[in-house]
Short mmCIF file of N, CA and C in Angstrom, two decimals:
data_model
loop_
_atom_site.label_atom_id
_atom_site.label_comp_id
_atom_site.label_asym_id
_atom_site.label_seq_id
_atom_site.Cartn_x
_atom_site.Cartn_y
_atom_site.Cartn_z
N UNK A 1 -9.96 6.89 0.19
CA UNK A 1 -10.48 5.86 0.91
C UNK A 1 -10.24 5.25 -0.78
N UNK A 2 -10.13 3.77 -0.29
CA UNK A 2 -9.86 2.56 -1.39
C UNK A 2 -11.10 2.05 -1.71
N UNK A 3 -10.93 1.21 -3.29
CA UNK A 3 -12.46 0.89 -3.44
C UNK A 3 -12.67 -0.50 -2.64
N UNK A 4 -12.06 -0.90 -1.95
CA UNK A 4 -12.02 -1.99 -1.21
C UNK A 4 -12.67 -1.35 0.46
N UNK A 5 -12.53 -0.07 0.62
CA UNK A 5 -13.31 0.27 1.46
C UNK A 5 -14.82 1.08 1.54
N UNK A 6 -15.03 0.75 0.22
CA UNK A 6 -16.50 1.32 -0.24
C UNK A 6 -17.84 0.39 0.67
N UNK A 7 -18.50 0.95 0.43
CA UNK A 7 -19.52 -0.21 0.84
C UNK A 7 -20.34 -0.58 -0.59
N UNK A 8 -21.11 -1.56 -0.58
CA UNK A 8 -21.54 -1.65 -2.04
C UNK A 8 -22.51 -0.94 -2.38
N UNK A 9 -23.73 0.02 -1.76
CA UNK A 9 -24.75 0.95 -1.95
C UNK A 9 -23.47 2.00 -2.62
N UNK A 10 -22.15 2.83 -1.71
CA UNK A 10 -21.81 3.27 -2.20
C UNK A 10 -20.77 3.36 -3.84
N UNK A 11 -20.24 2.00 -3.79
CA UNK A 11 -19.60 1.68 -5.19
C UNK A 11 -20.77 1.83 -6.43
N UNK A 12 -21.79 1.17 -6.11
CA UNK A 12 -22.77 1.25 -7.16
C UNK A 12 -23.50 2.62 -7.47
N UNK A 13 -23.68 3.17 -6.55
CA UNK A 13 -23.88 5.24 -6.84
C UNK A 13 -22.34 5.36 -7.52
N UNK A 14 -21.40 5.15 -7.24
CA UNK A 14 -20.18 6.09 -8.15
C UNK A 14 -20.53 5.28 -9.24
N UNK A 15 -20.65 4.00 -9.45
CA UNK A 15 -20.42 3.64 -11.21
C UNK A 15 -21.44 3.81 -11.63
N UNK A 16 -22.79 4.52 -11.24
CA UNK A 16 -23.45 4.58 -12.33
C UNK A 16 -23.90 5.89 -12.42
N UNK A 17 -22.71 6.43 -12.05
CA UNK A 17 -23.53 8.01 -12.85
C UNK A 17 -22.69 8.38 -13.91
N UNK A 18 -23.67 9.20 -14.21
CA UNK A 18 -22.63 10.07 -15.61
C UNK A 18 -21.17 10.48 -15.58
N UNK A 19 -20.66 10.62 -14.65
CA UNK A 19 -19.21 11.18 -14.47
C UNK A 19 -18.57 10.32 -13.04
N UNK A 20 -18.85 9.12 -13.50
CA UNK A 20 -18.46 7.88 -12.71
C UNK A 20 -16.67 8.28 -11.69
N UNK A 21 -17.01 8.22 -10.70
CA UNK A 21 -15.78 8.17 -10.14
C UNK A 21 -14.95 6.72 -9.77
N UNK A 22 -15.32 5.83 -9.94
CA UNK A 22 -15.47 4.75 -10.45
C UNK A 22 -15.40 3.99 -11.95
N UNK A 23 -13.96 3.46 -12.75
CA UNK A 23 -14.57 3.25 -14.27
C UNK A 23 -14.52 1.76 -14.60
N UNK A 24 -14.83 1.96 -15.71
CA UNK A 24 -15.23 0.59 -16.32
C UNK A 24 -14.36 -0.43 -15.67
N UNK A 25 -13.19 -0.06 -16.35
CA UNK A 25 -12.51 -1.30 -15.71
C UNK A 25 -12.38 -1.26 -14.28
N UNK A 26 -12.14 -0.46 -13.40
CA UNK A 26 -12.26 -0.78 -12.06
C UNK A 26 -13.15 -1.19 -11.91
N UNK A 27 -14.13 -1.28 -12.04
CA UNK A 27 -15.19 -1.89 -11.73
C UNK A 27 -15.47 -3.55 -11.92
N UNK A 28 -14.88 -3.48 -13.48
CA UNK A 28 -14.71 -5.21 -13.61
C UNK A 28 -13.47 -5.54 -13.11
N UNK A 29 -12.26 -4.81 -12.70
CA UNK A 29 -11.72 -5.57 -11.36
C UNK A 29 -12.03 -5.92 -9.97
N UNK A 30 -12.99 -5.27 -9.64
CA UNK A 30 -13.95 -5.65 -8.53
C UNK A 30 -14.66 -7.01 -8.88
N UNK A 31 -15.72 -6.85 -10.15
CA UNK A 31 -16.33 -8.00 -10.36
C UNK A 31 -15.47 -9.27 -10.02
N UNK A 32 -14.17 -8.59 -10.62
CA UNK A 32 -13.00 -10.22 -10.69
C UNK A 32 -12.72 -10.64 -9.15
N UNK A 33 -12.65 -9.28 -8.30
CA UNK A 33 -12.53 -10.15 -6.74
C UNK A 33 -13.93 -10.75 -6.49
N UNK A 34 -14.87 -10.56 -6.85
CA UNK A 34 -16.15 -11.12 -6.11
C UNK A 34 -15.95 -12.37 -6.73
N UNK A 35 -15.93 -12.92 -7.87
CA UNK A 35 -15.86 -14.17 -8.47
C UNK A 35 -14.96 -15.23 -7.61
N UNK A 36 -13.61 -14.05 -7.79
CA UNK A 36 -12.56 -15.02 -7.19
C UNK A 36 -12.69 -15.19 -5.76
N UNK A 37 -13.48 -14.40 -5.15
CA UNK A 37 -13.81 -14.81 -3.42
C UNK A 37 -14.87 -15.60 -3.78
N UNK A 38 -15.39 -16.04 -4.67
CA UNK A 38 -16.80 -16.70 -4.40
C UNK A 38 -16.19 -18.54 -5.18
N UNK A 39 -15.17 -18.38 -5.68
CA UNK A 39 -14.25 -19.55 -6.21
C UNK A 39 -13.66 -20.24 -4.63
N UNK A 40 -13.14 -19.08 -3.18
CA UNK A 40 -12.51 -19.27 -2.13
C UNK A 40 -14.07 -20.13 -1.73
N UNK A 41 -14.68 -18.93 -1.74
CA UNK A 41 -15.96 -19.84 -0.77
C UNK A 41 -16.29 -21.04 -1.38
N UNK A 42 -16.06 -21.47 -2.20
CA UNK A 42 -16.86 -22.88 -2.85
C UNK A 42 -15.54 -23.98 -2.39
N UNK A 43 -14.30 -23.82 -2.43
CA UNK A 43 -13.39 -24.48 -1.89
C UNK A 43 -13.25 -24.43 -0.70
N UNK A 44 -13.44 -23.81 0.01
CA UNK A 44 -13.78 -23.69 1.52
C UNK A 44 -14.43 -24.62 2.08
N UNK A 45 -15.73 -24.27 1.55
CA UNK A 45 -17.14 -25.25 1.76
C UNK A 45 -16.49 -26.86 1.56
N UNK A 46 -16.28 -26.97 0.23
CA UNK A 46 -15.40 -28.41 0.08
C UNK A 46 -14.32 -29.14 1.38
N UNK A 47 -13.37 -28.30 1.48
CA UNK A 47 -12.53 -28.42 2.36
C UNK A 47 -13.25 -28.88 3.91
N UNK A 48 -13.84 -28.60 4.06
CA UNK A 48 -14.92 -29.17 5.16
C UNK A 48 -15.34 -29.81 5.25
N UNK A 49 -15.43 -30.57 4.19
CA UNK A 49 -16.02 -31.90 3.62
C UNK A 49 -14.69 -32.98 3.23
N UNK A 50 -13.83 -32.71 3.96
CA UNK A 50 -12.37 -33.25 3.50
C UNK A 50 -11.81 -33.55 2.34
N UNK A 51 -12.24 -32.40 1.10
CA UNK A 51 -11.18 -32.11 0.37
C UNK A 51 -9.89 -31.42 0.59
N UNK A 52 -8.77 -32.00 -0.16
CA UNK A 52 -7.47 -31.14 0.05
C UNK A 52 -7.39 -30.22 -0.70
N UNK A 53 -7.91 -28.77 -0.36
CA UNK A 53 -7.76 -27.73 -1.11
C UNK A 53 -7.02 -26.86 -0.46
N UNK A 54 -6.12 -26.80 0.12
CA UNK A 54 -5.12 -25.82 0.96
C UNK A 54 -4.43 -25.03 -0.15
N UNK A 55 -3.60 -25.98 -0.81
CA UNK A 55 -2.95 -24.86 -1.97
C UNK A 55 -3.75 -24.30 -2.78
N UNK A 56 -5.20 -24.81 -3.23
CA UNK A 56 -6.04 -24.07 -4.15
C UNK A 56 -5.81 -22.71 -3.56
N UNK A 57 -6.36 -22.88 -2.35
CA UNK A 57 -7.46 -21.53 -1.54
C UNK A 57 -5.74 -20.48 -1.30
N UNK A 58 -4.44 -21.18 -0.67
CA UNK A 58 -3.98 -20.19 -0.80
C UNK A 58 -3.18 -19.70 -1.97
N UNK A 59 -3.36 -20.40 -3.07
CA UNK A 59 -3.16 -19.71 -4.60
C UNK A 59 -4.16 -18.48 -4.93
N UNK A 60 -5.42 -19.01 -4.21
CA UNK A 60 -6.41 -18.00 -4.50
C UNK A 60 -6.57 -16.69 -4.11
N UNK A 61 -5.90 -16.88 -2.95
CA UNK A 61 -5.51 -15.48 -1.64
C UNK A 61 -4.57 -14.71 -2.42
N UNK A 62 -3.33 -15.40 -3.29
CA UNK A 62 -2.45 -14.61 -3.78
C UNK A 62 -2.94 -13.78 -4.95
N UNK A 63 -4.05 -14.57 -5.72
CA UNK A 63 -4.28 -13.87 -6.84
C UNK A 63 -5.74 -12.42 -6.58
N UNK A 64 -6.33 -13.32 -5.48
CA UNK A 64 -7.06 -11.95 -5.02
C UNK A 64 -6.06 -11.00 -4.14
N UNK A 65 -5.03 -11.19 -3.51
CA UNK A 65 -4.07 -9.25 -3.15
C UNK A 65 -3.98 -8.87 -4.61
N UNK A 66 -3.50 -10.03 -5.65
CA UNK A 66 -2.98 -9.41 -6.78
C UNK A 66 -3.85 -8.24 -7.24
N UNK A 67 -4.86 -8.99 -7.52
CA UNK A 67 -6.26 -8.08 -8.16
C UNK A 67 -6.91 -7.08 -7.29
N UNK A 68 -6.68 -7.32 -5.99
CA UNK A 68 -6.82 -5.67 -5.16
C UNK A 68 -5.69 -4.90 -5.44
N UNK A 69 -4.40 -4.92 -5.50
CA UNK A 69 -3.62 -4.08 -6.08
C UNK A 69 -3.91 -3.28 -7.13
N UNK A 70 -4.00 -4.59 -8.31
CA UNK A 70 -4.37 -3.55 -9.62
C UNK A 70 -5.45 -2.86 -9.49
N UNK A 71 -6.43 -3.04 -8.95
CA UNK A 71 -7.72 -2.40 -8.94
C UNK A 71 -7.85 -1.01 -8.23
N UNK A 72 -6.92 -0.65 -7.40
CA UNK A 72 -5.97 0.49 -6.50
C UNK A 72 -5.43 0.88 -7.79
N UNK A 73 -4.55 0.53 -8.25
CA UNK A 73 -3.92 0.92 -9.28
C UNK A 73 -4.23 1.64 -10.25
N UNK A 74 -5.46 0.37 -11.11
CA UNK A 74 -6.14 1.27 -12.07
C UNK A 74 -7.26 2.14 -11.85
N UNK A 75 -7.39 1.90 -10.25
CA UNK A 75 -8.69 3.47 -9.78
C UNK A 75 -7.87 5.01 -9.89
N UNK A 76 -6.39 4.63 -9.66
CA UNK A 76 -5.70 5.57 -9.32
C UNK A 76 -5.40 6.26 -10.66
N UNK A 77 -5.02 5.83 -11.70
CA UNK A 77 -4.60 5.95 -13.29
C UNK A 77 -6.07 6.44 -13.83
N UNK A 78 -7.43 5.86 -13.55
CA UNK A 78 -8.27 6.70 -13.95
C UNK A 78 -8.93 7.99 -13.51
N UNK A 79 -8.30 7.92 -12.51
CA UNK A 79 -8.88 9.45 -11.33
C UNK A 79 -7.86 10.36 -11.87
N UNK A 80 -6.84 9.77 -12.03
CA UNK A 80 -5.84 11.06 -13.01
C UNK A 80 -6.01 11.38 -13.88
N UNK A 81 -6.57 10.62 -14.56
CA UNK A 81 -6.73 10.61 -16.23
C UNK A 81 -8.18 12.22 -16.44
N UNK A 82 -8.83 11.81 -15.16
CA UNK A 82 -9.87 12.25 -15.07
C UNK A 82 -9.71 13.80 -14.57
N UNK A 83 -8.98 13.95 -13.59
CA UNK A 83 -8.71 15.18 -13.33
C UNK A 83 -7.55 15.54 -14.29
N UNK A 84 -6.59 15.30 -15.07
CA UNK A 84 -6.15 16.27 -16.12
C UNK A 84 -7.37 16.82 -17.06
N UNK A 85 -7.74 16.27 -17.45
CA UNK A 85 -8.84 16.32 -18.15
C UNK A 85 -10.08 17.79 -17.52
N UNK A 86 -10.00 17.49 -16.12
CA UNK A 86 -11.15 18.11 -15.82
C UNK A 86 -10.22 20.02 -15.23
N UNK A 87 -8.82 19.78 -15.41
CA UNK A 87 -8.05 20.49 -15.33
C UNK A 87 -7.57 21.85 -16.71
N UNK A 88 -7.93 21.17 -17.58
CA UNK A 88 -7.86 21.59 -18.95
C UNK A 88 -6.20 21.45 -19.14
N UNK A 89 -5.68 20.36 -18.50
CA UNK A 89 -4.02 20.74 -18.77
C UNK A 89 -3.29 20.62 -20.41
N UNK A 90 -2.55 20.60 -20.57
CA UNK A 90 -2.03 20.78 -21.76
C UNK A 90 -2.15 19.15 -22.62
N UNK A 91 -1.66 19.03 -23.35
CA UNK A 91 -1.59 17.71 -24.23
C UNK A 91 -0.74 16.78 -24.01
N UNK A 92 0.22 17.22 -23.32
CA UNK A 92 1.43 16.11 -22.77
C UNK A 92 1.25 15.32 -22.22
N UNK A 93 0.37 16.47 -20.93
CA UNK A 93 0.34 15.61 -19.77
C UNK A 93 -1.59 14.55 -19.89
N UNK A 94 -1.85 15.27 -20.58
CA UNK A 94 -3.07 14.64 -21.01
C UNK A 94 -2.46 12.92 -21.67
N UNK A 95 -1.95 13.04 -22.59
CA UNK A 95 -1.18 11.75 -23.12
C UNK A 95 -0.46 11.00 -22.16
N UNK A 96 0.03 11.37 -21.37
CA UNK A 96 0.73 11.02 -19.97
C UNK A 96 -0.30 10.10 -19.53
N UNK A 97 -1.69 10.96 -18.92
CA UNK A 97 -2.41 10.51 -18.00
C UNK A 97 -3.47 8.92 -18.72
N UNK A 98 -3.24 9.54 -19.99
CA UNK A 98 -3.83 8.70 -20.69
C UNK A 98 -3.11 7.13 -20.82
N UNK A 99 -1.96 7.09 -21.27
CA UNK A 99 -1.30 5.82 -20.94
C UNK A 99 -1.10 5.36 -19.95
N UNK A 100 -1.25 5.62 -18.95
CA UNK A 100 -1.30 5.20 -17.86
C UNK A 100 -2.44 4.98 -17.53
N UNK A 101 -3.21 5.10 -17.99
CA UNK A 101 -4.93 4.60 -17.80
C UNK A 101 -5.03 3.40 -18.43
N UNK A 102 -4.54 3.50 -19.48
CA UNK A 102 -4.68 2.44 -20.44
C UNK A 102 -3.49 1.27 -20.21
N UNK A 103 -2.64 1.94 -20.05
CA UNK A 103 -1.87 0.58 -19.58
C UNK A 103 -2.19 -0.40 -17.86
N UNK A 104 -2.85 -0.03 -17.04
CA UNK A 104 -3.35 -0.48 -15.78
C UNK A 104 -4.47 -1.96 -15.97
N UNK A 105 -5.05 -1.69 -16.94
CA UNK A 105 -6.08 -2.23 -16.87
C UNK A 105 -5.23 -3.61 -17.92
N UNK A 106 -4.54 -2.98 -18.60
CA UNK A 106 -3.53 -4.16 -19.62
C UNK A 106 -2.82 -4.73 -19.21
N UNK A 107 -2.15 -4.50 -17.99
CA UNK A 107 -1.56 -4.98 -16.67
C UNK A 107 -2.36 -5.88 -16.13
N UNK A 108 -3.40 -5.42 -15.86
CA UNK A 108 -4.25 -6.77 -14.62
C UNK A 108 -4.99 -7.67 -15.40
N UNK A 109 -4.90 -7.57 -16.89
CA UNK A 109 -5.41 -8.40 -17.76
C UNK A 109 -4.41 -10.10 -17.84
N UNK A 110 -3.09 -9.48 -17.40
CA UNK A 110 -2.05 -11.07 -17.40
C UNK A 110 -2.17 -11.72 -15.89
N UNK A 111 -3.09 -11.24 -14.80
CA UNK A 111 -3.45 -12.21 -13.95
C UNK A 111 -4.55 -12.90 -14.35
N UNK A 112 -5.42 -13.32 -15.14
CA UNK A 112 -6.22 -13.49 -15.64
C UNK A 112 -5.43 -14.84 -16.59
N UNK A 113 -4.83 -15.14 -16.93
CA UNK A 113 -3.62 -15.66 -17.26
C UNK A 113 -2.90 -17.13 -16.67
#
């Protein structure tokens, strides 16, 4: 199940645990999706009142799609890291998973620029 398919109650429960299945970086990307959707809503309301916001809305839809993809990549990398530590894997596997789990939120940062 993707983060997009979780209801809010489940998402908050998963984030607020001692052993969360949704990492802090994934939660931050979900928050970015919510913020982007709120901006889109404001533009859609303005559009109803005659503002020419079509290009801005189209751009936001593209950004939102990229953030959704980044969210799922981040969640997968975070889950893989947790799994590697739970399985007591070797140092090389841990290091590789840690690099991936670090890389994804850093890659998502470029979406804000």
